[in-house]
Amino acid sequence: MIAEIIMNSSVRNLDKTFDYSIPFDMEDKIHIGSRVLVKFGNIKELKEGFVVNIKDKSDFEVKDISKVEEKDFIDEAKVNLAKWMSKRYFCNVSECIKLMLPPGTGTNNLENRAKEKTARFIRLAKSIDEIEFDIESKKIKSDKHIRALRMLDKISEIPSKEFEEIADVSSAVLKTLEKNGYIEFYENAVERNPFLHKVVASTNNLKLTDEQQSAFTAVENALDDMMNSEFLLFGVTGSGKTEVYLQLIEKVLEMGKTSVMLVPEISLTPQTVDRFIARFGQEKIAVLHSKLSVGERYDQWYKIKNGEAKIVIGARSAMFAPINDLGIIIIDEEHDSSYKSETTPRYNVKDVARYLAKEYSVPIVFGSATPDMDTYYKAQNGDIELLELTKRANEASLPDINIVDMRRELANGNRSSISMRLFEYIKQNLKDKKQTILFLNRRGYSTFVMCRNCGYVAKCKHCNIALTYHSKENRLRCHYCGYEEIPFKSCPECDSGSIKYSGSGTQKLEEEVNKMFPEASTIRMDVDTVTKKNSHEDIINRFKDENIDILIGTQMVVKGHHFPNVTLVGVIFADGSLNIDDYRAHERTFQILTQVAGRAGREKEKGNVFIQTYNPDNLAIEFSKQQDYKRFYDTEIKIRKALKYPPFCDIILIGFSSENEKNVIESAKQMYMCLKDKIISEKLPIILYKPVPAPIDRIKNKYRWRLIVKCKFDDKINDAIYECLKDLESKNIRDVKTIIDVNPSNMM
Ligand code: ADP
Ligand code: ZN
Ligand code: ZN
């Protein structure tokens, strides 16, 4: 038999199969998805590859496979998914396969791979009857020995260290018992369990409201009929979406199948996971996300593979977990940009979910208060069934939202970051012992350092981007590459000493707040304060448990947290996301503002939200005041249609980067010409734009150019772009990295 093998490599030229013959003694160990070691070219050491097909004979003279990995492989269905992804996302099959392997095992280097953790276990080496006989006949005399042996009889498997503790015996005692032939030591796997010692009070199903019930029933019917249908559960924050998910998962459990629930990475907090543990117990749950150690993730992966875990909760990569009886896919906060990968493979997990849902004939539930324009458009067209929850489940009312025109504040002589009205409300909130969240999506102290005399702006040496001033470390810092320098006292260009620091970040806001409200306790949450393993959690917990008055933070504060005592939310500068160079600027702004507003008044007390802006008439801001997604959607969709943006077409970004500017431009031009020829000769319905520098045209010393293609992305266009990519490679323009991103979530 012959195996077709793809090498574990991201070199584009190696994205093809190589034939190897399967030695007789490996025949039942090798199947599609196996990891094997082979001799490759003239390379001395063996190289790893993945078996992607098995056939009877080869047209070539072939070498034998040298070795096969008996663990850590994937199945044929996953190989097929990898092949599909590789074509659609323009990357190597092996790069996609790596997403599907046990965490920590993707590397070619066997030494560095995650593996099972083992420990020394003990068990009885004789039957308990024989032991009792020896006790009777005084062959065993010591009370300690007797107690230990009788206790061990009652426990089936235990690491010896653990036994020493609970039986209160020394390792010397165990050694003696081993020497006398009563017990034996052996190596066994131990699970690294991230939930160990976790105690969560269990909860029962709540009685669903009418709206929840009809949403539940719609999906339940699809489950019963094994329909591969899609649903959008559209409901404001607090409308009880999670309760619907919980009850659907219960239903899937009853069917004996496994549920996948995706949540944005940042909201994968212990609180989120706890709600699931509280309902289902931790034995059935596996969690996959980047905050777990590699070892923990490895064990969680095997917990799924072995069929122990029936509920998989995780960030986007959890979609690749080794599930063999998939029952439902739930994607919560489906509009979140973390569902799109920004590194190779640049996949959108919703596409992958759709592929798998079809394969297994299971439903997908997308949930959001502010659905992605594309998802809602599909719901309008009937491709997705719309399920609405219009009210908050616990009777809490939605907050009052006030727009504050900051131009007027300036005119009235208020130069601080906080408007007069917000100031008054914070004061009152402090008196009432209620909590406040202030949201500002810019970190650091000043985001802009400029010479008043000549207009010189401090920019990164390696990136074409302004440096941000960080006051605590007294450094100017690049948020793209981490470059730092000491702030200058006089302008490097004109020597003037008049340097202006403008654009407040969270550091400066915290300082201002501390000056304005010296009596208030504050805590800050942004990339600079969230550094250690758990400190995102720590900050959230401290804010909640210590009843800290004011939480100041970036986007991190907006996702999914439930703070019962927060009644006031201030958005300090709503315009940040409006000014980005992206067709989704309005959508992002509306989403963020709605989410932040959703943090206020989630219990009995009514919440207040202040949105401070220099563009009070902007659509996204106006509609977020009314919390009216549908009106926002109706307006925005018209703009998208007129300008031919998604969902009316796909955007394919072809990016080129290199330290060599000439080669970057040359590559972009070659690609452009190739595509242009194809459009003409194959009559492709594509709008192709001329190559231009990217909005940030240099990052980490690499020049960046790009091409944009607008089209309905289909197989024909997929092939055409692939051919041009191959054509470009054959030109051998050196040191240029080419990436192709289908509907990128970041246009910079
Ligand atoms: P969402 O996921 O839409 O933000 P949740 O499911 O977290 O909403 O529900 C918000 C709050 O309402 C929670 O405290 C939840 O326990 C409560 N809740 C949800 N459904 C019901 C129900 N049917 N009856 C009573 N309380 C409910
Ligand atoms: Zn100057
Ligand atoms: Zn930089």
mmCIF file of C-alpha atoms in Angstrom, residues 224-527:
data_model
loop_
_atom_site.group_PDB
_atom_site.id
_atom_site.type_symbol
_atom_site.label_atom_id
_atom_site.label_comp_id
_atom_site.label_asym_id
_atom_site.label_seq_id
_atom_site.Cartn_x
_atom_site.Cartn_y
_atom_site.Cartn_z
ATOM 1 C CA ASP A 224 -34.978 16.099 16.356
ATOM 2 C CA ASP A 225 -35.089 16.171 12.571
ATOM 3 C CA MET A 226 -31.296 16.272 12.239
ATOM 4 C CA MET A 227 -31.614 19.433 10.198
ATOM 5 C CA ASN A 228 -28.529 21.358 9.302
ATOM 6 C CA SER A 229 -30.316 24.682 9.834
ATOM 7 C CA GLU A 230 -28.994 27.970 11.119
ATOM 8 C CA PHE A 231 -30.578 30.180 13.752
ATOM 9 C CA LEU A 232 -29.903 33.681 14.921
ATOM 10 C CA LEU A 233 -30.845 34.178 18.563
ATOM 11 C CA PHE A 234 -31.148 37.929 18.585
ATOM 12 C CA GLY A 235 -31.665 39.399 22.023
ATOM 13 C CA VAL A 236 -30.396 42.303 24.082
ATOM 14 C CA THR A 237 -27.866 41.585 26.813
ATOM 15 C CA GLY A 238 -29.623 39.970 29.727
ATOM 16 C CA SER A 239 -32.513 38.708 27.616
ATOM 17 C CA GLY A 240 -31.791 35.113 28.590
ATOM 18 C CA LYS A 241 -29.852 33.770 25.629
ATOM 19 C CA THR A 242 -27.523 31.765 27.840
ATOM 20 C CA GLU A 243 -30.463 30.027 29.522
ATOM 21 C CA VAL A 244 -31.665 28.945 26.080
ATOM 22 C CA TYR A 245 -28.174 27.605 25.253
ATOM 23 C CA LEU A 246 -28.073 25.685 28.530
ATOM 24 C CA GLN A 247 -31.372 23.982 27.873
ATOM 25 C CA LEU A 248 -30.449 23.158 24.275
ATOM 26 C CA ILE A 249 -27.217 21.608 25.484
ATOM 27 C CA GLU A 250 -29.192 19.543 27.971
ATOM 28 C CA LYS A 251 -31.354 18.284 25.147
ATOM 29 C CA VAL A 252 -28.252 17.359 23.117
ATOM 30 C CA LEU A 253 -26.823 15.537 26.132
ATOM 31 C CA GLU A 254 -30.023 13.508 26.340
ATOM 32 C CA MET A 255 -29.517 12.590 22.705
ATOM 33 C CA GLY A 256 -26.082 11.267 23.682
ATOM 34 C CA LYS A 257 -24.270 13.827 21.557
ATOM 35 C CA THR A 258 -21.677 16.509 22.125
ATOM 36 C CA SER A 259 -22.265 20.278 22.092
ATOM 37 C CA VAL A 260 -19.779 22.927 21.072
ATOM 38 C CA MET A 261 -20.218 26.381 22.502
ATOM 39 C CA LEU A 262 -17.904 29.104 21.218
ATOM 40 C CA VAL A 263 -17.424 32.327 23.131
ATOM 41 C CA PRO A 264 -15.050 35.208 22.427
ATOM 42 C CA GLU A 265 -11.654 34.544 23.973
ATOM 43 C CA ILE A 266 -11.888 37.470 26.351
ATOM 44 C CA SER A 267 -15.255 36.504 27.792
ATOM 45 C CA LEU A 268 -14.093 32.972 28.510
ATOM 46 C CA THR A 269 -13.899 33.850 32.150
ATOM 47 C CA PRO A 270 -14.378 31.420 35.028
ATOM 48 C CA GLN A 271 -17.792 33.045 35.591
ATOM 49 C CA THR A 272 -18.901 32.003 32.094
ATOM 50 C CA VAL A 273 -17.632 28.486 32.569
ATOM 51 C CA ASP A 274 -19.152 28.301 36.059
ATOM 52 C CA ARG A 275 -22.667 28.706 34.715
ATOM 53 C CA PHE A 276 -22.128 25.562 32.670
ATOM 54 C CA ILE A 277 -20.458 23.666 35.492
ATOM 55 C CA ALA A 278 -23.326 24.668 37.778
ATOM 56 C CA ARG A 279 -25.824 23.097 35.409
ATOM 57 C CA PHE A 280 -23.949 20.051 34.139
ATOM 58 C CA GLY A 281 -21.074 19.314 36.531
ATOM 59 C CA GLN A 282 -17.439 19.542 35.539
ATOM 60 C CA GLU A 283 -16.952 15.905 34.480
ATOM 61 C CA LYS A 284 -18.841 16.406 31.237
ATOM 62 C CA ILE A 285 -17.227 19.732 30.346
ATOM 63 C CA ALA A 286 -14.020 20.464 28.492
ATOM 64 C CA VAL A 287 -12.704 23.981 28.146
ATOM 65 C CA LEU A 288 -10.217 25.048 25.498
ATOM 66 C CA HIS A 289 -8.638 28.475 25.507
ATOM 67 C CA SER A 290 -5.305 30.182 25.655
ATOM 68 C CA LYS A 291 -5.299 30.912 29.384
ATOM 69 C CA LEU A 292 -4.949 27.227 30.216
ATOM 70 C CA SER A 293 -1.471 25.742 30.281
ATOM 71 C CA VAL A 294 -0.507 23.640 27.267
ATOM 72 C CA GLY A 295 -0.613 20.546 29.456
ATOM 73 C CA GLU A 296 -4.116 21.335 30.656
ATOM 74 C CA ARG A 297 -5.266 21.916 27.115
ATOM 75 C CA TYR A 298 -3.669 18.659 26.003
ATOM 76 C CA ASP A 299 -5.614 16.785 28.671
ATOM 77 C CA GLN A 300 -8.850 18.602 27.858
ATOM 78 C CA TRP A 301 -8.352 17.592 24.220
ATOM 79 C CA TYR A 302 -8.075 13.930 25.187
ATOM 80 C CA LYS A 303 -11.065 14.282 27.489
ATOM 81 C CA ILE A 304 -13.018 15.200 24.350
ATOM 82 C CA LYS A 305 -11.399 12.562 22.165
ATOM 83 C CA ASN A 306 -12.124 9.843 24.710
ATOM 84 C CA GLY A 307 -15.762 10.871 24.727
ATOM 85 C CA GLU A 308 -15.761 11.863 28.412
ATOM 86 C CA ALA A 309 -16.478 15.512 27.716
ATOM 87 C CA LYS A 310 -19.857 16.075 26.121
ATOM 88 C CA ILE A 311 -19.779 19.860 26.274
ATOM 89 C CA VAL A 312 -16.904 21.736 24.708
ATOM 90 C CA ILE A 313 -16.596 25.398 25.594
ATOM 91 C CA GLY A 314 -13.888 27.432 24.006
ATOM 92 C CA ALA A 315 -12.550 30.184 21.816
ATOM 93 C CA ARG A 316 -12.497 29.738 18.044
ATOM 94 C CA SER A 317 -9.891 26.957 18.030
ATOM 95 C CA ALA A 318 -12.303 24.731 19.990
ATOM 96 C CA MET A 319 -14.152 24.222 16.712
ATOM 97 C CA PHE A 320 -11.329 21.821 15.770
ATOM 98 C CA ALA A 321 -11.699 19.651 18.866
ATOM 99 C CA PRO A 322 -11.798 15.883 18.186
ATOM 100 C CA ILE A 323 -15.556 15.426 18.521
ATOM 101 C CA ASN A 324 -17.030 12.347 16.911
ATOM 102 C CA ASP A 325 -20.706 12.755 17.755
ATOM 103 C CA LEU A 326 -21.355 16.434 17.217
ATOM 104 C CA GLY A 327 -24.905 17.472 18.150
ATOM 105 C CA ILE A 328 -25.050 21.266 18.036
ATOM 106 C CA ILE A 329 -22.830 24.293 17.465
ATOM 107 C CA ILE A 330 -23.541 27.475 19.425
ATOM 108 C CA ILE A 331 -21.627 30.654 18.659
ATOM 109 C CA ASP A 332 -22.278 33.305 21.272
ATOM 110 C CA GLU A 333 -21.564 37.000 20.618
ATOM 111 C CA GLU A 334 -21.337 35.925 17.015
ATOM 112 C CA HIS A 335 -20.412 39.427 15.820
ATOM 113 C CA ASP A 336 -17.133 39.292 17.753
ATOM 114 C CA SER A 337 -14.055 39.789 15.592
ATOM 115 C CA SER A 338 -12.088 37.117 17.450
ATOM 116 C CA TYR A 339 -13.955 34.489 15.423
ATOM 117 C CA LYS A 340 -11.832 35.448 12.459
ATOM 118 C CA SER A 341 -8.193 34.399 12.624
ATOM 119 C CA GLU A 342 -5.717 37.135 11.757
ATOM 120 C CA THR A 343 -2.807 34.745 11.354
ATOM 121 C CA THR A 344 -2.317 31.882 8.908
ATOM 122 C CA PRO A 345 -4.614 29.998 8.412
ATOM 123 C CA ARG A 346 -6.793 33.093 8.177
ATOM 124 C CA TYR A 347 -10.041 31.266 8.662
ATOM 125 C CA ASN A 348 -13.413 32.463 9.826
ATOM 126 C CA VAL A 349 -14.725 29.973 12.351
ATOM 127 C CA LYS A 350 -18.269 30.546 11.140
ATOM 128 C CA ASP A 351 -17.311 29.042 7.765
ATOM 129 C CA VAL A 352 -15.738 26.092 9.537
ATOM 130 C CA ALA A 353 -18.838 25.705 11.715
ATOM 131 C CA ARG A 354 -21.021 25.684 8.606
ATOM 132 C CA TYR A 355 -18.825 23.043 7.001
ATOM 133 C CA LEU A 356 -19.018 20.806 10.084
ATOM 134 C CA ALA A 357 -22.736 21.396 10.688
ATOM 135 C CA LYS A 358 -23.403 20.183 7.180
ATOM 136 C CA GLU A 359 -21.116 17.194 7.578
ATOM 137 C CA TYR A 360 -22.869 16.089 10.792
ATOM 138 C CA SER A 361 -26.373 17.384 9.949
ATOM 139 C CA VAL A 362 -26.639 19.508 13.057
ATOM 140 C CA PRO A 363 -28.007 23.001 13.700
ATOM 141 C CA ILE A 364 -25.943 26.115 14.392
ATOM 142 C CA VAL A 365 -27.179 28.799 16.767
ATOM 143 C CA PHE A 366 -25.641 32.261 16.438
ATOM 144 C CA GLY A 367 -26.356 34.559 19.371
ATOM 145 C CA SER A 368 -25.956 38.311 19.686
ATOM 146 C CA ALA A 369 -27.512 41.574 20.762
ATOM 147 C CA THR A 370 -25.842 43.302 17.824
ATOM 148 C CA PRO A 371 -25.544 40.707 15.080
ATOM 149 C CA ASP A 372 -22.951 40.949 12.373
ATOM 150 C CA MET A 373 -24.490 42.764 9.369
ATOM 151 C CA ASP A 374 -23.888 39.643 7.307
ATOM 152 C CA THR A 375 -25.711 37.358 9.737
ATOM 153 C CA TYR A 376 -28.690 39.656 10.058
ATOM 154 C CA TYR A 377 -28.841 40.054 6.287
ATOM 155 C CA LYS A 378 -29.019 36.271 5.958
ATOM 156 C CA ALA A 379 -31.779 36.243 8.570
ATOM 157 C CA GLN A 380 -33.694 38.833 6.556
ATOM 158 C CA ASN A 381 -33.340 36.705 3.440
ATOM 159 C CA GLY A 382 -34.503 33.571 5.195
ATOM 160 C CA ASP A 383 -31.152 31.757 5.000
ATOM 161 C CA ILE A 384 -31.021 31.900 8.782
ATOM 162 C CA GLU A 385 -34.071 31.569 11.004
ATOM 163 C CA LEU A 386 -34.487 34.611 13.223
ATOM 164 C CA LEU A 387 -35.361 33.979 16.885
ATOM 165 C CA GLU A 388 -35.941 37.104 18.916
ATOM 166 C CA LEU A 389 -35.803 37.839 22.621
ATOM 167 C CA THR A 390 -37.079 41.368 22.987
ATOM 168 C CA LYS A 391 -37.104 41.790 26.785
ATOM 169 C CA ARG A 392 -34.624 41.374 29.583
ATOM 170 C CA ALA A 393 -35.338 38.061 31.293
ATOM 171 C CA ASN A 394 -35.131 39.282 34.862
ATOM 172 C CA GLU A 395 -37.397 42.271 34.303
ATOM 173 C CA ALA A 396 -34.499 44.713 34.496
ATOM 174 C CA SER A 397 -35.200 47.629 32.166
ATOM 175 C CA LEU A 398 -32.732 48.910 29.618
ATOM 176 C CA PRO A 399 -30.627 51.883 30.712
ATOM 177 C CA ASP A 400 -31.216 55.515 29.791
ATOM 178 C CA ILE A 401 -28.716 56.602 27.206
ATOM 179 C CA ASN A 402 -27.562 60.203 26.938
ATOM 180 C CA ILE A 403 -25.400 61.638 24.198
ATOM 181 C CA VAL A 404 -23.038 64.396 25.294
ATOM 182 C CA ASP A 405 -21.735 66.806 22.670
ATOM 183 C CA MET A 406 -18.114 67.354 23.657
ATOM 184 C CA ARG A 407 -17.726 70.295 21.268
ATOM 185 C CA ARG A 408 -20.077 72.190 23.553
ATOM 186 C CA GLU A 409 -18.101 71.193 26.627
ATOM 187 C CA LEU A 410 -15.026 72.706 25.006
ATOM 188 C CA ALA A 411 -16.972 75.844 24.104
ATOM 189 C CA ASN A 412 -18.031 76.104 27.729
ATOM 190 C CA GLY A 413 -14.422 75.932 28.830
ATOM 191 C CA ASN A 414 -14.359 72.342 30.099
ATOM 192 C CA ARG A 415 -11.048 70.875 28.859
ATOM 193 C CA SER A 416 -11.167 67.714 30.943
ATOM 194 C CA SER A 417 -12.099 64.264 29.659
ATOM 195 C CA ILE A 418 -15.279 64.213 31.681
ATOM 196 C CA SER A 419 -18.338 66.302 30.805
ATOM 197 C CA MET A 420 -20.211 68.297 33.416
ATOM 198 C CA ARG A 421 -23.218 65.988 33.418
ATOM 199 C CA LEU A 422 -21.180 62.814 33.682
ATOM 200 C CA PHE A 423 -19.248 64.489 36.507
ATOM 201 C CA GLU A 424 -22.488 65.150 38.419
ATOM 202 C CA TYR A 425 -23.701 61.595 37.933
ATOM 203 C CA ILE A 426 -20.411 60.105 39.115
ATOM 204 C CA LYS A 427 -20.593 62.329 42.215
ATOM 205 C CA GLN A 428 -24.107 61.129 42.934
ATOM 206 C CA ASN A 429 -23.153 57.510 42.311
ATOM 207 C CA LEU A 430 -20.311 57.799 44.807
ATOM 208 C CA LYS A 431 -22.764 59.149 47.389
ATOM 209 C CA ASP A 432 -25.160 56.291 46.694
ATOM 210 C CA LYS A 433 -22.340 53.706 46.923
ATOM 211 C CA LYS A 434 -23.071 52.538 43.395
ATOM 212 C CA GLN A 435 -20.371 51.549 40.929
ATOM 213 C CA THR A 436 -19.342 53.266 37.712
ATOM 214 C CA ILE A 437 -17.543 52.036 34.596
ATOM 215 C CA LEU A 438 -15.628 54.485 32.417
ATOM 216 C CA PHE A 439 -14.753 53.150 29.006
ATOM 217 C CA LEU A 440 -11.995 54.543 26.809
ATOM 218 C CA ASN A 441 -10.630 52.482 23.986
ATOM 219 C CA ARG A 442 -7.112 53.925 24.026
ATOM 220 C CA ARG A 443 -4.414 52.842 26.371
ATOM 221 C CA GLY A 444 -1.381 54.706 27.609
ATOM 222 C CA TYR A 445 -1.262 58.317 28.734
ATOM 223 C CA SER A 446 -1.141 60.529 25.656
ATOM 224 C CA THR A 447 -1.688 59.007 22.256
ATOM 225 C CA PHE A 448 -0.055 61.818 20.365
ATOM 226 C CA VAL A 449 3.142 63.768 21.027
ATOM 227 C CA MET A 450 3.713 66.736 18.756
ATOM 228 C CA CYS A 451 5.922 69.803 18.425
ATOM 229 C CA ARG A 452 3.791 72.954 18.565
ATOM 230 C CA ASN A 453 6.356 74.881 16.574
ATOM 231 C CA CYS A 454 6.972 72.701 13.506
ATOM 232 C CA GLY A 455 4.312 70.001 13.760
ATOM 233 C CA TYR A 456 6.785 67.138 14.166
ATOM 234 C CA VAL A 457 5.004 64.017 15.490
ATOM 235 C CA ALA A 458 6.823 61.344 17.480
ATOM 236 C CA LYS A 459 6.659 58.205 15.358
ATOM 237 C CA CYS A 460 8.018 54.690 15.710
ATOM 238 C CA LYS A 461 11.397 54.109 14.043
ATOM 239 C CA HIS A 462 10.143 50.802 12.644
ATOM 240 C CA CYS A 463 6.483 51.455 11.932
ATOM 241 C CA ASN A 464 4.691 54.351 10.330
ATOM 242 C CA ILE A 465 2.626 54.996 13.410
ATOM 243 C CA ALA A 466 2.513 57.615 16.183
ATOM 244 C CA LEU A 467 4.062 56.694 19.526
ATOM 245 C CA THR A 468 1.970 56.663 22.695
ATOM 246 C CA TYR A 469 3.276 58.221 25.889
ATOM 247 C CA HIS A 470 3.181 55.958 28.950
ATOM 248 C CA SER A 471 3.548 58.032 32.087
ATOM 249 C CA LYS A 472 4.334 55.356 34.649
ATOM 250 C CA GLU A 473 7.433 54.157 32.827
ATOM 251 C CA ASN A 474 8.032 57.604 31.291
ATOM 252 C CA ARG A 475 8.430 56.132 27.817
ATOM 253 C CA LEU A 476 7.114 56.658 24.315
ATOM 254 C CA ARG A 477 5.931 53.289 23.112
ATOM 255 C CA CYS A 478 4.836 51.778 19.795
ATOM 256 C CA HIS A 479 1.661 49.715 20.163
ATOM 257 C CA TYR A 480 2.498 47.733 17.042
ATOM 258 C CA CYS A 481 6.027 46.504 17.668
ATOM 259 C CA GLY A 482 6.788 47.429 21.269
ATOM 260 C CA TYR A 483 9.626 49.843 20.370
ATOM 261 C CA GLU A 484 10.323 52.322 23.188
ATOM 262 C CA GLU A 485 12.182 55.565 23.576
ATOM 263 C CA ILE A 486 12.715 58.233 26.195
ATOM 264 C CA PRO A 487 10.469 61.270 25.619
ATOM 265 C CA PHE A 488 12.295 64.242 24.182
ATOM 266 C CA LYS A 489 12.469 67.569 26.009
ATOM 267 C CA SER A 490 12.993 69.540 22.832
ATOM 268 C CA CYS A 491 11.867 68.823 19.292
ATOM 269 C CA PRO A 492 14.319 66.612 17.346
ATOM 270 C CA GLU A 493 13.537 68.623 14.191
ATOM 271 C CA CYS A 494 13.492 72.277 15.244
ATOM 272 C CA ASP A 495 14.784 72.179 18.800
ATOM 273 C CA SER A 496 11.729 74.003 20.132
ATOM 274 C CA GLY A 497 10.862 73.169 23.743
ATOM 275 C CA SER A 498 7.132 73.493 23.185
ATOM 276 C CA ILE A 499 5.954 69.884 23.079
ATOM 277 C CA LYS A 500 2.262 69.075 23.155
ATOM 278 C CA TYR A 501 0.922 65.863 24.627
ATOM 279 C CA SER A 502 -2.602 65.181 23.419
ATOM 280 C CA GLY A 503 -5.144 62.392 23.034
ATOM 281 C CA SER A 504 -5.905 60.923 26.448
ATOM 282 C CA GLY A 505 -5.498 57.228 27.099
ATOM 283 C CA THR A 506 -6.678 55.189 30.063
ATOM 284 C CA GLN A 507 -3.599 56.069 32.174
ATOM 285 C CA LYS A 508 -4.316 59.744 31.896
ATOM 286 C CA LEU A 509 -8.023 59.238 32.447
ATOM 287 C CA GLU A 510 -7.294 57.386 35.673
ATOM 288 C CA GLU A 511 -5.093 60.248 36.830
ATOM 289 C CA GLU A 512 -7.807 62.790 36.001
ATOM 290 C CA VAL A 513 -10.463 60.767 37.785
ATOM 291 C CA ASN A 514 -8.291 60.445 40.867
ATOM 292 C CA LYS A 515 -7.850 64.216 40.921
ATOM 293 C CA MET A 516 -11.536 64.957 40.355
ATOM 294 C CA PHE A 517 -12.833 62.392 42.847
ATOM 295 C CA PRO A 518 -10.137 61.978 45.472
ATOM 296 C CA GLU A 519 -12.585 60.100 47.693
ATOM 297 C CA ALA A 520 -13.243 57.386 45.083
ATOM 298 C CA SER A 521 -11.434 54.076 44.761
ATOM 299 C CA THR A 522 -10.463 53.228 41.170
ATOM 300 C CA ILE A 523 -9.099 50.268 39.268
ATOM 301 C CA ARG A 524 -7.823 50.154 35.695
ATOM 302 C CA MET A 525 -8.073 47.344 33.167
ATOM 303 C CA ASP A 526 -6.152 47.468 29.893
ATOM 304 C CA VAL A 527 -3.319 45.590 28.178
#
